[in-house]
Amino acid sequence: MRRLIFLVALGTMIPAGCALASDEEEAPEPKPEFTEAYLNDEKAQALGMELWADQCRHCHGAKAYPGKAPKLKPRKYKPGFVFRRITKGFRKMPGWRDVYSFEERKALVAYIKSRKFSP
């Protein structure tokens, strides 16, 4: 006979040993490649600029200082570092993996690392 666990908050019963969605590990993503060609790609930078304006500027933009989020120093960061912070978040900043696709997060990096970047 299977043992059942009653979840009061959800009001449902699940078989013991079954994983809940929150218990499951996130599917692994490929490691992003940031070649010079990709980082200089105008389409990637344009998409990143659009995403930045829609979401990131609210906290990281020049008008958000002081207080909301740290001022970005893109020349100081490596592309992989920026991608991980966007994906996983850091301190009060949420991770954006569930909001933006892999390609959109890469495009944000291309824009942030570009000469066009303007917080």
Protein backbone atom coordinates (compact mmCIF):
# COMPACT_ATOMS: atom_id res chain seq x y z
CA MET A 1 0.00 0.00 0.00
CA ARG A 2 1.36 3.42 -0.94
CA ARG A 3 1.82 5.95 1.79
CA LEU A 4 0.14 9.31 1.04
CA ILE A 5 1.14 12.73 2.31
CA PHE A 6 -1.58 15.31 2.83
CA LEU A 7 -0.56 18.85 1.92
CA VAL A 8 -2.72 21.21 3.96
CA ALA A 9 -1.75 24.34 2.04
CA LEU A 10 -2.64 22.80 -1.31
CA GLY A 11 -5.43 20.56 -0.03
CA THR A 12 -4.26 17.66 -2.18
CA MET A 13 -2.72 14.27 -1.59
CA ILE A 14 0.41 13.11 -3.37
CA PRO A 15 2.20 9.78 -3.18
CA ALA A 16 5.16 9.77 -0.80
CA GLY A 17 8.43 10.16 -2.63
CA CYS A 18 6.96 12.19 -5.48
CA ALA A 19 8.75 15.43 -6.09
CA LEU A 20 6.89 18.70 -6.07
CA ALA A 21 7.60 21.20 -8.82
CA SER A 22 9.52 23.38 -6.38
CA ASP A 23 11.64 20.37 -5.37
CA GLU A 24 12.71 19.59 -8.92
CA GLU A 25 16.05 20.86 -10.13
CA GLU A 26 16.09 23.31 -12.99
CA ALA A 27 16.96 21.81 -16.34
CA PRO A 28 20.57 22.55 -17.22
CA GLU A 29 21.22 25.15 -19.89
CA PRO A 30 24.07 25.14 -22.34
CA LYS A 31 27.02 27.31 -21.35
CA PRO A 32 26.61 30.62 -23.17
CA GLU A 33 29.34 31.55 -25.62
CA PHE A 34 30.21 35.22 -25.86
CA THR A 35 32.42 35.58 -28.90
CA GLU A 36 33.50 39.01 -30.09
CA ALA A 37 31.21 38.53 -33.09
CA TYR A 38 28.21 37.89 -30.82
CA LEU A 39 29.00 40.73 -28.42
CA ASN A 40 29.26 43.10 -31.39
CA ASP A 41 26.14 41.79 -33.14
CA GLU A 42 23.80 44.74 -33.72
CA LYS A 43 20.63 42.63 -33.54
CA ALA A 44 21.64 41.14 -30.18
CA GLN A 45 22.54 44.58 -28.83
CA ALA A 46 19.23 46.05 -30.07
CA LEU A 47 17.23 43.29 -28.37
CA GLY A 48 19.27 43.74 -25.19
CA MET A 49 18.68 47.50 -25.27
CA GLU A 50 14.92 46.96 -25.63
CA LEU A 51 14.85 44.52 -22.70
CA TRP A 52 17.01 46.87 -20.61
CA ALA A 53 14.65 49.78 -21.24
CA ASP A 54 11.58 47.68 -20.40
CA GLN A 55 12.82 46.10 -17.19
CA CYS A 56 16.36 46.75 -16.00
CA ARG A 57 16.49 50.54 -16.20
CA HIS A 58 13.93 50.86 -13.39
CA CYS A 59 16.49 49.73 -10.83
CA HIS A 60 19.87 50.00 -12.56
CA GLY A 61 19.28 53.13 -14.65
CA ALA A 62 20.98 56.46 -13.96
CA LYS A 63 17.73 57.95 -12.61
CA ALA A 64 17.32 55.07 -10.13
CA TYR A 65 20.35 56.16 -8.04
CA PRO A 66 20.91 56.30 -5.22
CA GLY A 67 19.31 53.37 -3.57
CA LYS A 68 17.46 50.87 -5.75
CA ALA A 69 20.36 48.82 -7.10
CA PRO A 70 24.12 49.03 -7.44
CA LYS A 71 25.47 51.12 -10.26
CA LEU A 72 26.71 48.86 -13.02
CA LYS A 73 30.34 48.93 -14.10
CA PRO A 74 30.14 46.88 -17.31
CA ARG A 75 33.75 47.32 -18.38
CA LYS A 76 34.79 45.65 -15.13
CA TYR A 77 32.63 42.52 -15.65
CA LYS A 78 33.19 39.48 -17.84
CA PRO A 79 30.22 38.44 -19.99
CA GLY A 80 29.74 35.13 -18.16
CA PHE A 81 29.53 36.95 -14.83
CA VAL A 82 26.83 39.30 -16.14
CA PHE A 83 24.90 36.37 -17.62
CA ARG A 84 24.97 34.44 -14.31
CA ARG A 85 23.76 37.50 -12.36
CA ILE A 86 20.90 38.05 -14.81
CA THR A 87 20.00 34.36 -14.75
CA LYS A 88 20.29 33.58 -11.05
CA GLY A 89 19.92 37.01 -9.46
CA PHE A 90 21.96 38.34 -6.55
CA ARG A 91 20.92 39.61 -3.14
CA LYS A 92 17.66 41.56 -3.67
CA MET A 93 17.73 41.21 -7.46
CA PRO A 94 15.63 38.29 -8.66
CA GLY A 95 16.86 35.80 -11.21
CA TRP A 96 15.36 36.31 -14.65
CA ARG A 97 15.68 32.76 -16.02
CA ASP A 98 11.93 32.17 -15.84
CA VAL A 99 11.15 35.53 -17.44
CA TYR A 100 13.67 35.86 -20.27
CA SER A 101 14.80 33.16 -22.66
CA PHE A 102 18.41 32.04 -22.90
CA GLU A 103 18.85 34.18 -26.03
CA GLU A 104 17.23 37.23 -24.42
CA ARG A 105 19.58 37.00 -21.44
CA LYS A 106 22.54 36.69 -23.81
CA ALA A 107 21.28 39.76 -25.69
CA LEU A 108 21.15 41.71 -22.42
CA VAL A 109 24.81 40.85 -21.88
CA ALA A 110 25.68 41.97 -25.42
CA TYR A 111 24.02 45.32 -24.78
CA ILE A 112 25.48 45.84 -21.30
CA LYS A 113 28.97 45.08 -22.62
CA SER A 114 28.55 47.30 -25.69
CA ARG A 115 29.66 50.88 -26.21
CA LYS A 116 25.99 51.72 -26.76
CA PHE A 117 25.17 50.86 -23.13
CA SER A 118 23.73 53.78 -21.25
CA PRO A 119 22.18 53.20 -17.86
